[in-house]
Coordinates of C-alpha atoms in Angstrom, one line a residue:
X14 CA 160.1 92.6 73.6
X15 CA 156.6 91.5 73.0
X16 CA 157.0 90.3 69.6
X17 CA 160.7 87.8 70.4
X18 CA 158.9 84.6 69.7
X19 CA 155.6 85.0 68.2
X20 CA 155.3 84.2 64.1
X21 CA 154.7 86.9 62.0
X22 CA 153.5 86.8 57.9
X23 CA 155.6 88.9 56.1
X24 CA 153.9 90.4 52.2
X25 CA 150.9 87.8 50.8
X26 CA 153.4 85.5 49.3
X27 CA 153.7 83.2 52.6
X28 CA 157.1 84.6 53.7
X29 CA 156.9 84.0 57.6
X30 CA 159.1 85.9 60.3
X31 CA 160.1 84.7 63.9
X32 CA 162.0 87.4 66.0
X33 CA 164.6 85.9 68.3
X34 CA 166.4 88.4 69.3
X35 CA 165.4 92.1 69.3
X36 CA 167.0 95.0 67.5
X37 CA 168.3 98.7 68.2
X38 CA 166.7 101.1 67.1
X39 CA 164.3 102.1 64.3
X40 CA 166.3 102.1 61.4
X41 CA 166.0 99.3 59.0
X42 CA 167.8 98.6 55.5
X43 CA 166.4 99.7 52.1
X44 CA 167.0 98.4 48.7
X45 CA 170.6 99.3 47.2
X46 CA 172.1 99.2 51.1
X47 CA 174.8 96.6 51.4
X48 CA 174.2 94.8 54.6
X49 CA 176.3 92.8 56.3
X50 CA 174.9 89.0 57.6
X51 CA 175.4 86.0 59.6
X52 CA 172.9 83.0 58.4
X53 CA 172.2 79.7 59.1
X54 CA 170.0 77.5 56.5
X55 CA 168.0 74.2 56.8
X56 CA 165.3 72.3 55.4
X57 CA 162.3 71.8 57.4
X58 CA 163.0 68.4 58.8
X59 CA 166.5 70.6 60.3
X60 CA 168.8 69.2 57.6
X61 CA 171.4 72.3 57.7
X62 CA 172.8 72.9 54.0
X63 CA 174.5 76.1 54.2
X64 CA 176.3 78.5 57.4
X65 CA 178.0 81.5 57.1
X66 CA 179.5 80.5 60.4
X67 CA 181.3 77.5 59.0
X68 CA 183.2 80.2 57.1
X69 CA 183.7 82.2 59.6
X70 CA 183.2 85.0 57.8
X71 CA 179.8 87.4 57.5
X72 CA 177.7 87.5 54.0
X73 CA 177.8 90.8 52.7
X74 CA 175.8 92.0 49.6
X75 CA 173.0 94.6 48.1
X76 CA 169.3 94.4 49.5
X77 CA 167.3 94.5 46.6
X78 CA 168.9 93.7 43.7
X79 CA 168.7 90.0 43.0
X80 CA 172.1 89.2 44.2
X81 CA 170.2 86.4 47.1
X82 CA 166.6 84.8 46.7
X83 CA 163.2 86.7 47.1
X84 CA 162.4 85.6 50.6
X85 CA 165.9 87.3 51.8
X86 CA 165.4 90.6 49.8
X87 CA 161.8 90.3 51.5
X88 CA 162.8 89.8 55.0
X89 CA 166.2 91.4 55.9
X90 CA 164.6 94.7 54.9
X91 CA 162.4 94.1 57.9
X92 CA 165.2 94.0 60.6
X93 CA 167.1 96.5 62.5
X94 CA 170.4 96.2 63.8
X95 CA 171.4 93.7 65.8
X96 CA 168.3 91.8 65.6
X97 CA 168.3 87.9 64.8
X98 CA 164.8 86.2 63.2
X99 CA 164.1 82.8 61.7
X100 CA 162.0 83.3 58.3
X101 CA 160.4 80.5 56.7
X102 CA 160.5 80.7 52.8
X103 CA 158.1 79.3 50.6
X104 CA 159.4 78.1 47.2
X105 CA 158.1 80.7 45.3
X106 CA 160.7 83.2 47.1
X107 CA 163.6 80.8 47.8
X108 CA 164.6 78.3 44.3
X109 CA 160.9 77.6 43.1
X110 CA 160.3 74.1 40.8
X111 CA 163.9 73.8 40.3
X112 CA 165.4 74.1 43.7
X113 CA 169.1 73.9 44.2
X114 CA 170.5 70.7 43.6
X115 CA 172.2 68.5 45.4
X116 CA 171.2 70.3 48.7
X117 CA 167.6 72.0 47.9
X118 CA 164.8 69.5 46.5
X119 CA 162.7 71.7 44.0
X120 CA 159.5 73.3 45.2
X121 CA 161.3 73.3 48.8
X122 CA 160.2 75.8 52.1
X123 CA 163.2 77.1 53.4
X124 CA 164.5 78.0 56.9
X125 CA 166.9 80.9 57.5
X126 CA 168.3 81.9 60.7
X127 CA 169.6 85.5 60.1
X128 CA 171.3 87.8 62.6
X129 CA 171.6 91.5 60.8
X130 CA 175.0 92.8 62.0
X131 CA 175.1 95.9 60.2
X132 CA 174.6 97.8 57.0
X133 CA 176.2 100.8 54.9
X134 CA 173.8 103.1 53.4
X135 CA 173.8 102.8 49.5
X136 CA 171.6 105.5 47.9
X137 CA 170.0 104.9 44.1
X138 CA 170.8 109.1 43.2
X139 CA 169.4 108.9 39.6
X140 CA 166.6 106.5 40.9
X141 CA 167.0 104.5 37.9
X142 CA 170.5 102.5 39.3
X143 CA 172.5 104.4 37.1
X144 CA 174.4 105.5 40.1
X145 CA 174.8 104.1 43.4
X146 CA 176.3 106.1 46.2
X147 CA 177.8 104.2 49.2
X148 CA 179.7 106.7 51.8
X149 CA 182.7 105.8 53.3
X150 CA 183.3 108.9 55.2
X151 CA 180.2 111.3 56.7
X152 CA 180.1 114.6 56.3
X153 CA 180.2 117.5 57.9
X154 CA 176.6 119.5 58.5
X155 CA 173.6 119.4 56.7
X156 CA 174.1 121.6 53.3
X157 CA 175.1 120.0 50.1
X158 CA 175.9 122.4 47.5
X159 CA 173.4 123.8 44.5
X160 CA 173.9 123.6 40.6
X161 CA 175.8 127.5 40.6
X162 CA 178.1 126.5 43.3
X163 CA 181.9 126.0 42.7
X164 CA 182.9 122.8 44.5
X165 CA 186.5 121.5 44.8
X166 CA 186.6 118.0 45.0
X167 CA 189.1 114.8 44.9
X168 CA 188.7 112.0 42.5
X169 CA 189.6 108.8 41.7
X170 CA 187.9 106.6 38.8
X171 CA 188.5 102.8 38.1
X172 CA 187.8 100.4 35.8
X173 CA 185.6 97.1 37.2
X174 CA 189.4 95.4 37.0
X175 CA 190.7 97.9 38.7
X176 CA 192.4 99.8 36.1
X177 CA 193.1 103.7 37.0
X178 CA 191.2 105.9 34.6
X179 CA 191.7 109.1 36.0
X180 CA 192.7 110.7 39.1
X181 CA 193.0 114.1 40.6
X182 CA 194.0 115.5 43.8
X183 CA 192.6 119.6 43.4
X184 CA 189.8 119.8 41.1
X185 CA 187.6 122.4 41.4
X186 CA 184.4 123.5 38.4
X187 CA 180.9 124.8 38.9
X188 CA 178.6 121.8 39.6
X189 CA 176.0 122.5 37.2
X190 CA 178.8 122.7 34.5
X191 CA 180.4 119.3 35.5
X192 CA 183.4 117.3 35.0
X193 CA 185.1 114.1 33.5
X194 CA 181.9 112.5 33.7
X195 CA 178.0 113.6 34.1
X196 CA 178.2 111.3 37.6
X197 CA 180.4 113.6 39.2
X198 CA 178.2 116.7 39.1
X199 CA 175.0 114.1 40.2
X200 CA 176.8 112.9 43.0
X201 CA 178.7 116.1 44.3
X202 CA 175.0 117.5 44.9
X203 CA 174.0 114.8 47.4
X204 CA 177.2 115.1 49.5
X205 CA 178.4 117.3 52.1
X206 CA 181.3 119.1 53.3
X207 CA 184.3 116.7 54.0
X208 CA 181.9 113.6 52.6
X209 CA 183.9 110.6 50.8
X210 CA 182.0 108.0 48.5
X211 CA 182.1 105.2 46.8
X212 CA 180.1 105.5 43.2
X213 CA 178.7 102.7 41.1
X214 CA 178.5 104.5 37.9
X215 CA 176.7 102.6 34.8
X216 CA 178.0 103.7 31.2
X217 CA 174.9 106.2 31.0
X218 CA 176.5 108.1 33.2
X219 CA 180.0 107.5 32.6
X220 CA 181.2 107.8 28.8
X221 CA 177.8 106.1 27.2
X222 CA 178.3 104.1 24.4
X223 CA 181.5 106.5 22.7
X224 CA 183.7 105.5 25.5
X225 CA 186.3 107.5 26.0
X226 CA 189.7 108.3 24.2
X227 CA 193.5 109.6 25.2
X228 CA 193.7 112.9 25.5
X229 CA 196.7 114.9 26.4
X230 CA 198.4 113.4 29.8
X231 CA 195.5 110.9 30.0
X232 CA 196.5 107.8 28.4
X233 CA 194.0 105.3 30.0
X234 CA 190.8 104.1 27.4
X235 CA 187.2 103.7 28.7
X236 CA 186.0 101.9 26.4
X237 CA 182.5 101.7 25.3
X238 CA 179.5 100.9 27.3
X239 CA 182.3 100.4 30.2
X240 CA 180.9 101.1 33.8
X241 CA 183.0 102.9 36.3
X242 CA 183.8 102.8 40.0
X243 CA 184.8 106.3 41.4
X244 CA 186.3 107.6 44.7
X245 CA 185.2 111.1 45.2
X246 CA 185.8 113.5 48.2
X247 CA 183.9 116.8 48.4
X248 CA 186.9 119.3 50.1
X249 CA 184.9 122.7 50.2
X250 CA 182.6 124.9 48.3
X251 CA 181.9 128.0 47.3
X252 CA 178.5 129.3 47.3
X253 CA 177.2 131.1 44.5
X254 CA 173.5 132.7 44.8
X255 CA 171.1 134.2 42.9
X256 CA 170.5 138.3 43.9
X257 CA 168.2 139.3 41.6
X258 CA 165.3 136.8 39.6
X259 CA 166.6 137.2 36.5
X260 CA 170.5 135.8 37.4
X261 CA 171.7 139.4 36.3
X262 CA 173.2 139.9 39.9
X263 CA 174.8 136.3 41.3
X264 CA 176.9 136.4 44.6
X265 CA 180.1 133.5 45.0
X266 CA 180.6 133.4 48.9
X267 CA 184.3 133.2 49.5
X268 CA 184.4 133.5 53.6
X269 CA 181.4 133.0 55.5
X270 CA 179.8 135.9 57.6
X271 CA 178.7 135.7 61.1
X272 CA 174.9 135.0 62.2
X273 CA 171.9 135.7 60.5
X274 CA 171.7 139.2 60.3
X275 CA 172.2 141.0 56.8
X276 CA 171.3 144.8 56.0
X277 CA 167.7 146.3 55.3
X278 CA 166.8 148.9 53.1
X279 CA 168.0 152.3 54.6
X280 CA 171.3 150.4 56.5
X281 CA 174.4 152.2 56.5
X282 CA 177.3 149.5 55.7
X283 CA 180.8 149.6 55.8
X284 CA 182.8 147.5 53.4
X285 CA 186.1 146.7 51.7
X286 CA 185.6 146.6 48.0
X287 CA 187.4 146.1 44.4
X288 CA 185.7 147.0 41.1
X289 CA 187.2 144.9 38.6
X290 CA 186.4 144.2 34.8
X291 CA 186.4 140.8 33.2
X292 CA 189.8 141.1 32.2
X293 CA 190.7 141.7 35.8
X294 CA 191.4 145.6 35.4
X295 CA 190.4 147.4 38.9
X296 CA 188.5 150.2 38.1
X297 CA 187.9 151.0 41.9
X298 CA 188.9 150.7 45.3
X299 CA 187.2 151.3 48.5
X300 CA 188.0 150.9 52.2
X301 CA 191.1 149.4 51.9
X302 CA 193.3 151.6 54.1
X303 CA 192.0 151.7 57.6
X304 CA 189.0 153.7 56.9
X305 CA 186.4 151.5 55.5
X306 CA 184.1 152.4 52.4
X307 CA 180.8 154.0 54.2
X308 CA 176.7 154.1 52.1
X309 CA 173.4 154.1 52.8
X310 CA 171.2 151.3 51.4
X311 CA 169.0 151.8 48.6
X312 CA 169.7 155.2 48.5
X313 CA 171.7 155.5 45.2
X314 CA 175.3 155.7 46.4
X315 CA 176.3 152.6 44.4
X316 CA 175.2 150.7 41.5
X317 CA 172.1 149.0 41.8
X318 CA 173.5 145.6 41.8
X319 CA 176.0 146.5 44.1
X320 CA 173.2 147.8 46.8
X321 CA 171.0 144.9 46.5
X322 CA 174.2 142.3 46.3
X323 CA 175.4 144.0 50.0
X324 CA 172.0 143.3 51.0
X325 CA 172.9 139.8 51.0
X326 CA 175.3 139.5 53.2
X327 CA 176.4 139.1 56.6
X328 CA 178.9 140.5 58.9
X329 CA 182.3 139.6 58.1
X330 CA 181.4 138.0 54.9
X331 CA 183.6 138.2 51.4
X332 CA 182.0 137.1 48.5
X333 CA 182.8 138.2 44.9
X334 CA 179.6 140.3 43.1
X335 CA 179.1 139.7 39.5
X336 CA 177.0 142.3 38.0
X337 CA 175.8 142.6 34.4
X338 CA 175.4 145.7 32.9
X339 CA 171.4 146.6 33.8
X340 CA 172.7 146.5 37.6
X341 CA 175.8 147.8 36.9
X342 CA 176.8 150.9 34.8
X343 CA 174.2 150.1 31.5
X344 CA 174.9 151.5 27.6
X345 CA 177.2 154.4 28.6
X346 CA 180.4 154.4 29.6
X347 CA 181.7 155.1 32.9
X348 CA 184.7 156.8 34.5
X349 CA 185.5 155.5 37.6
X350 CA 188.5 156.6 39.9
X351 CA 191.4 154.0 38.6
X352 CA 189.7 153.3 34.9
X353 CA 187.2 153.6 32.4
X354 CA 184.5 150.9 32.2
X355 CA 183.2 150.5 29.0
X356 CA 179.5 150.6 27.7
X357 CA 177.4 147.2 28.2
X358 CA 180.4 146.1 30.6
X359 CA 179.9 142.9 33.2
X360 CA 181.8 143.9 36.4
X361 CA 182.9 142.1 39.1
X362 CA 183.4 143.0 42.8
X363 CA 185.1 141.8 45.9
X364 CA 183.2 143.1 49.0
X365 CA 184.0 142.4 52.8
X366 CA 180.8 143.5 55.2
X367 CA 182.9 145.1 57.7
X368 CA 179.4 146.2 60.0
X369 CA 176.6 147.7 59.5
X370 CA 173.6 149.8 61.3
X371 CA 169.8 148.5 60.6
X372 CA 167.7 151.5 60.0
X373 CA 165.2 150.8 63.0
X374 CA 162.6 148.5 62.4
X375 CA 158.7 149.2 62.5
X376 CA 158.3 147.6 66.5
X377 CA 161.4 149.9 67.6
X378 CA 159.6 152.6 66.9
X379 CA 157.5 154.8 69.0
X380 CA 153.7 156.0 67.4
X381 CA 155.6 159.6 66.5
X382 CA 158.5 158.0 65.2
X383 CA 156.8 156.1 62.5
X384 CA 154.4 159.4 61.6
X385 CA 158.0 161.1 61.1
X386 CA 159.7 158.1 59.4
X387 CA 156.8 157.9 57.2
X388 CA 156.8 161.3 56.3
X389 CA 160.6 161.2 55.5
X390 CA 160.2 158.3 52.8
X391 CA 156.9 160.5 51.3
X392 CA 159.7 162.9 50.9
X393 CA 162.0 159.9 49.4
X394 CA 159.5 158.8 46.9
X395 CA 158.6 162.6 45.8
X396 CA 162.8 162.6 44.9
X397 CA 162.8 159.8 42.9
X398 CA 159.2 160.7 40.9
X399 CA 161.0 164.2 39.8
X400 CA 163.8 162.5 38.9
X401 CA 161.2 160.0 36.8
X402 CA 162.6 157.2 38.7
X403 CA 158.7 156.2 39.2
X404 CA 159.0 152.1 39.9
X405 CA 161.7 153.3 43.0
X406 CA 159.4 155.9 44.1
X407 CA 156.4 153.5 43.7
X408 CA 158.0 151.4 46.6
X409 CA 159.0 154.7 48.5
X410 CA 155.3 155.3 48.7
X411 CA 154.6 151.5 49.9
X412 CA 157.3 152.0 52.4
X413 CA 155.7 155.3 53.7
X414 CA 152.6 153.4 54.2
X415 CA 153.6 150.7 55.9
X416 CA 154.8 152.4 58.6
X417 CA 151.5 154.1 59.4
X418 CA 149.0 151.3 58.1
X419 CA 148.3 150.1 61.9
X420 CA 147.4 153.0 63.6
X421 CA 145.1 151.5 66.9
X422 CA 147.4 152.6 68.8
X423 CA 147.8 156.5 68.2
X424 CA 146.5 159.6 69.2
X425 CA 143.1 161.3 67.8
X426 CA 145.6 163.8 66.4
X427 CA 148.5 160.7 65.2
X428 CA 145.4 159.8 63.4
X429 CA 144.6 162.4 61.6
X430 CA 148.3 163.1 60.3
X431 CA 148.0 159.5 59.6
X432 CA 145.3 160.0 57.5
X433 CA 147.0 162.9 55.4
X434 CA 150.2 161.2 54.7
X435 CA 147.9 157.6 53.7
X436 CA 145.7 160.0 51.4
X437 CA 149.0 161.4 49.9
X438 CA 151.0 158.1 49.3
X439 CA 148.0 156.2 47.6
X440 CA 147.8 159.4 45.8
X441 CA 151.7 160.0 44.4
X442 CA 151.7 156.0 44.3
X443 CA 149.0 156.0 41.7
X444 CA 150.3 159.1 39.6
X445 CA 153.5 156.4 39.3
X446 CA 151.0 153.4 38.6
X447 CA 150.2 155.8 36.1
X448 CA 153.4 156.6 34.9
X449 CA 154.4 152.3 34.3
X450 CA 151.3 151.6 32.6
X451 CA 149.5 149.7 35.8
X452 CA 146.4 151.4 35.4
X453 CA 144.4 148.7 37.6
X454 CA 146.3 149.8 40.4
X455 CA 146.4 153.1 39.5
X456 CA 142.6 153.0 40.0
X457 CA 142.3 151.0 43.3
X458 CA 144.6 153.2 44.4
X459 CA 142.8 155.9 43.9
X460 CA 139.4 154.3 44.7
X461 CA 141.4 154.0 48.4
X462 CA 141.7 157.3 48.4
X463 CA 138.0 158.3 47.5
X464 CA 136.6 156.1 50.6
X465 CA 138.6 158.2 52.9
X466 CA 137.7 161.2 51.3
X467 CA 135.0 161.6 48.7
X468 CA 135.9 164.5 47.3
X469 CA 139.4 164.2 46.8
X470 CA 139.2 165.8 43.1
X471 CA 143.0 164.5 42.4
X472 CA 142.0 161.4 43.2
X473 CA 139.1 161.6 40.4
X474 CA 141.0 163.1 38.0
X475 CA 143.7 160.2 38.2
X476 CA 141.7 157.3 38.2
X477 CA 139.7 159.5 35.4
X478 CA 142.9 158.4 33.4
X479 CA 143.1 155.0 34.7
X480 CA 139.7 154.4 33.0
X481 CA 140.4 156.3 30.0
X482 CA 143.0 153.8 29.7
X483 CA 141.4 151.0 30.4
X484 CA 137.9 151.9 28.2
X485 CA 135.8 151.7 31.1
X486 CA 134.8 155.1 29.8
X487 CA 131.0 155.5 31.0
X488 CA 133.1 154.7 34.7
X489 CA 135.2 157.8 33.7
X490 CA 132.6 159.9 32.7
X491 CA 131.0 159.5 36.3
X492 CA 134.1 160.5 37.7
X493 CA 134.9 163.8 35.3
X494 CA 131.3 165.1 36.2
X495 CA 131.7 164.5 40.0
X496 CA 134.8 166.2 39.9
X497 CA 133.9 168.9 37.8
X498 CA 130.7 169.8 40.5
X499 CA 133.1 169.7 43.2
X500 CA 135.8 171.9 41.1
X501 CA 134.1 173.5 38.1
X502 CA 137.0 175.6 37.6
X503 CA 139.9 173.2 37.4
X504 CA 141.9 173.4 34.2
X505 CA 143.6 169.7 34.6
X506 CA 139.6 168.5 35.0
X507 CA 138.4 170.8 32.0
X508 CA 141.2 169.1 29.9
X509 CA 140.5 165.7 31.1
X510 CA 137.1 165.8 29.8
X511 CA 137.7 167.4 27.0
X512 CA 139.9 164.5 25.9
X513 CA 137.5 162.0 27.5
X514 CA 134.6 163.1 25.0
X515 CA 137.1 163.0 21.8
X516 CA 138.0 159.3 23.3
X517 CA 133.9 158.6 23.1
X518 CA 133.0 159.9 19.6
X519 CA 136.4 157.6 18.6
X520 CA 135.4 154.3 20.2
X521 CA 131.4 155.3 18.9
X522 CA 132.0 155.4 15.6
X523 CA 134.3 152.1 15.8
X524 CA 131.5 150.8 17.1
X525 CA 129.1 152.2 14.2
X526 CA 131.3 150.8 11.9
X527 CA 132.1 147.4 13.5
X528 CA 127.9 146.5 13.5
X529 CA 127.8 148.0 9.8
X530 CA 130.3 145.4 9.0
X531 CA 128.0 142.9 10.4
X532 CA 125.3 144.1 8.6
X533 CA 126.5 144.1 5.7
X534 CA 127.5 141.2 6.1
X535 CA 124.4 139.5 7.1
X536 CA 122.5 141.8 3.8
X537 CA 125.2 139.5 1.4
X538 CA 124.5 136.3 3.3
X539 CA 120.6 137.0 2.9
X540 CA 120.8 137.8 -0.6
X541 CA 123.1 135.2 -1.8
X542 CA 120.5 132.6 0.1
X543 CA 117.3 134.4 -1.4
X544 CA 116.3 135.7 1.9
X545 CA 113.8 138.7 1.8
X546 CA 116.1 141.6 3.7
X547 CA 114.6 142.5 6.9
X548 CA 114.4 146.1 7.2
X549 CA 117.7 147.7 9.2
X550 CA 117.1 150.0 11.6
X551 CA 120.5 152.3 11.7
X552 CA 122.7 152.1 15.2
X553 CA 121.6 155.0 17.5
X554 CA 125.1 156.5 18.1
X555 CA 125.3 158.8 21.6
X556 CA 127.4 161.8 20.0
X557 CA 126.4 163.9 22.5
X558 CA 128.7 163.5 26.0

């Protein structure tokens, strides 16, 4: 209440502001919101020219637009609610050199008493006034839905004269894909369930300078460069998410599930489910009859995209999987219970999470338990490596580690079985590393190994092909020897250096012959100039090793 009376500057233009009245709230107007006014204006000797009260009526228009002079723009956007102020406006921000005649002398300072009764938010979506949004009707929540969402909307376009464009009372698309106009999919993204708007829609982002044409039932012409007023209510959408990075595996929630929980790896779920092909064809059916549908997570007992899409979800959920062929069943074809599904096939499914049963997670478990669930995914990972599903069992091996990573808290004897399953997971983990091609990692992993046991002679030998592969071959020469002292006998070894001294006399004489080049090279240059040639000493090549 401090500030009722006292006579505040307003920019560096001279626009002056006097509260009388105080204001609720915080909240003040921005640019584009239509606010709602009461006014009283005068000259400075207290000649009144203009009152909203003598219409009886309050002034309502759009704060920063031009529609009223600077020093209003300037000022009102300084209220809150409810609050009342007199602002003194110099020329410059009310009619300048020119004034207002018969009622404003030109280069005249202003008075304005202005009480601000209210305001309806107007938002600027594309930030360029190409669309103005002013809601009629709030929302429900806080989500707005995303580009792969299907929305289902009601819509009514106008002309400025009021002339019915279009109109629809069930219309339903995927947002990023639009409809009638590119406004609608904007808009629809800033709006939330049960929202109804108002849109100010410029021709950019109506029908442009084409207009638009009858078509079918639609008889009414926009014509070009023709701006729009639309009604649109959002009704409901569906959610549609991305599974996997590569939008190979996409999820379109049709009910949604209870809480926040969803399944981890190692889960057993039970679901409702319908395999179905693009054409609609049900190739299976799961769970339906009062049993439901019963598998382990990540564990193989479905298609890939299938697993990770349940993954997802939450109890009591529906949503419709759409799986593309890497997730699904790939090149080959696949005979399934009610039909065949075709090579390269896209497949669809309709899944209800009836419940499900975490596999425990790493706090639940007692300093045994995580020894023996880390020894049980070892056992997982060595599966999947014979089966030369290495970038599955590579994860298996992580898993297996994470659960005995922290071991503070065990026994001198947990720690030593600790110690045996890390050594054996780093080492399996890099024989995969191997196996993909990620020979870095192969090596640190095998480099772990080493500092927990120096002479680990697997451990050598692997990140002996690590190097190999990565020509840090005077690192992998180290390695062969130190193995060999600790293990003269060992065939793999033997072989392993064998193919690690071919690999030397290889990359020597590349590099004999890459620095003959140069010489050569540099003997033309020298000759061609008139140089006298210096005398070439030949490249000492190492074919010993």
């Amino acid at each position: 209440m401090d500030n009722v009376g006292q006579e505040k500057e307003i920019g560096k233009d001279g626009l002056k502001k006097k509260i009388l009245k105080e204001g609720d709230g915080y909240e003040t107007p921005i640019n584009g919101d239509e606010v709602e006014v009461h006014y009283v204006g005068s000259l400075l000797d207290g000649t009144r020219f203009d009152s909203s009260f003598d219409r009886d009526m309050p002034f309502k228009f759009k704060l920063g637009l031009g529609h009223v002079i600077q020093g209003w723009d300037d000022g009102i956007k300084t209220m809150k609610k409810g609050e009342k102020a007199l602002f003194t406006i110099p020329p410059a921000l009310a009619y300048g050199e020119s004034g207002s005649p018969p009622t404003i002398p030109p280069n005249t300072t202003l008075q304005f008493e202005i009480e601000l009764i209210s305001w309806t938010k107007v938002k600027d979506i594309c930030k360029d006034g190409g669309i103005l949004k002013k809601i009629l009707i709030e929302g429900e929540n806080w989500q707005t839905p995303k580009d792969p969402d299907e929305v289902l909307v009601k819509y009514e376009a106008r002309l400025n004269d009021g002339s019915l464009v279009s109109k629809s009372e069930e219309l339903e698309f995927t947002v990023k894909d639009g409809c009638f106009c590119p406004a609608l999919s904007r808009a629809v993204k800033t709006m939330k369930k049960g929202e109804k708007i108002l849109l100010i829609v410029k021709p950019q982002y109506a029908f442009g300078e084409k207009g638009r044409q009858p078509e079918g039932d639609n008889k009414c012409v926009v014509p070009p460069n023709t701006a729009l007023q639309i009604t649109l209510e959002l009704v409901s959408w569906k959610t549609v998410s991305e599974v996997t990075s590569d939008n190979k595996v996409l999820k379109k929630i049709l009910k949604e599930g209870e809480g926040y929980d969803r399944p981890n790896d190692g889960a057993v779920v039970q679901v409702k489910l319908i395999g179905k092909l693009q054409d609609g064809t049900v190739f299976v059916k799961k769970g339906s009859d009062e049993v439901p549908f019963e598998f382990k997570i990540d564990e193989e007992q479905v298609i890939d995209g299938l697993d990770r899409g349940v993954k997802t979800m939450k109890k009591g959920e529906v949503s419709v999987l759409t799986i593309h062929p890497e997730y699904a069943f790939g090149s080959t074809e696949s005979h399934q219970e009610s039909s065949t599904v075709p090579a390269n096939s896209t497949v669809y499914y309709d899944v209800e999470l009836i419940s499900f049963e975490k596999e425990k997670d790493l706090w639940e478990l007692t300093t045994q338990e995580k020894i023996e669930t880390s020894g049980r995914k070892k056992e997982e990972g060595n599966t999947l490596f014979k089966k030369q599903k290495y970038e599955r069992a590579s994860k298996r091996y992580e898993k297996a580690l994470s659960f005995i990573e922290y071991d503070s808290a065990f026994s001198e004897d947990e720690k030593q079985q600790a110690k045996v399953l890390k050594i054996s997971c780093n080492l399996n983990n890099a024989a995969c590393k191997l196996k993909l091609r990620d020979y870095k990692q192969a090596a640190k992993l095998c480099t772990k190994v080493l500092d927990a046991d120096s002479k680990n002679v697997k451990a050598l030998y692997r990140r002996v092909q690590a190097y190999i592969q990565l020509v840090d071959l005077d690192l992998a020469e180290m390695d062969i020897k130190k193995a060999l002292e600790i293990d003269p006998d060992n065939r793999d070894v033997k072989l392993e250096y064998k193919l690690l001294r071919e690999k030397m006399k290889e990359y020597n004489k590349k590099d004999a012959q890459f620095y003959g080049n140069i010489f050569a090279k540099m003997e033309h240059l020298n000759s061609a100039s008139g140089a006298r040639n210096p005398e070439v000493v030949p490249m000492k090549i190492d074919s010993k090793a």
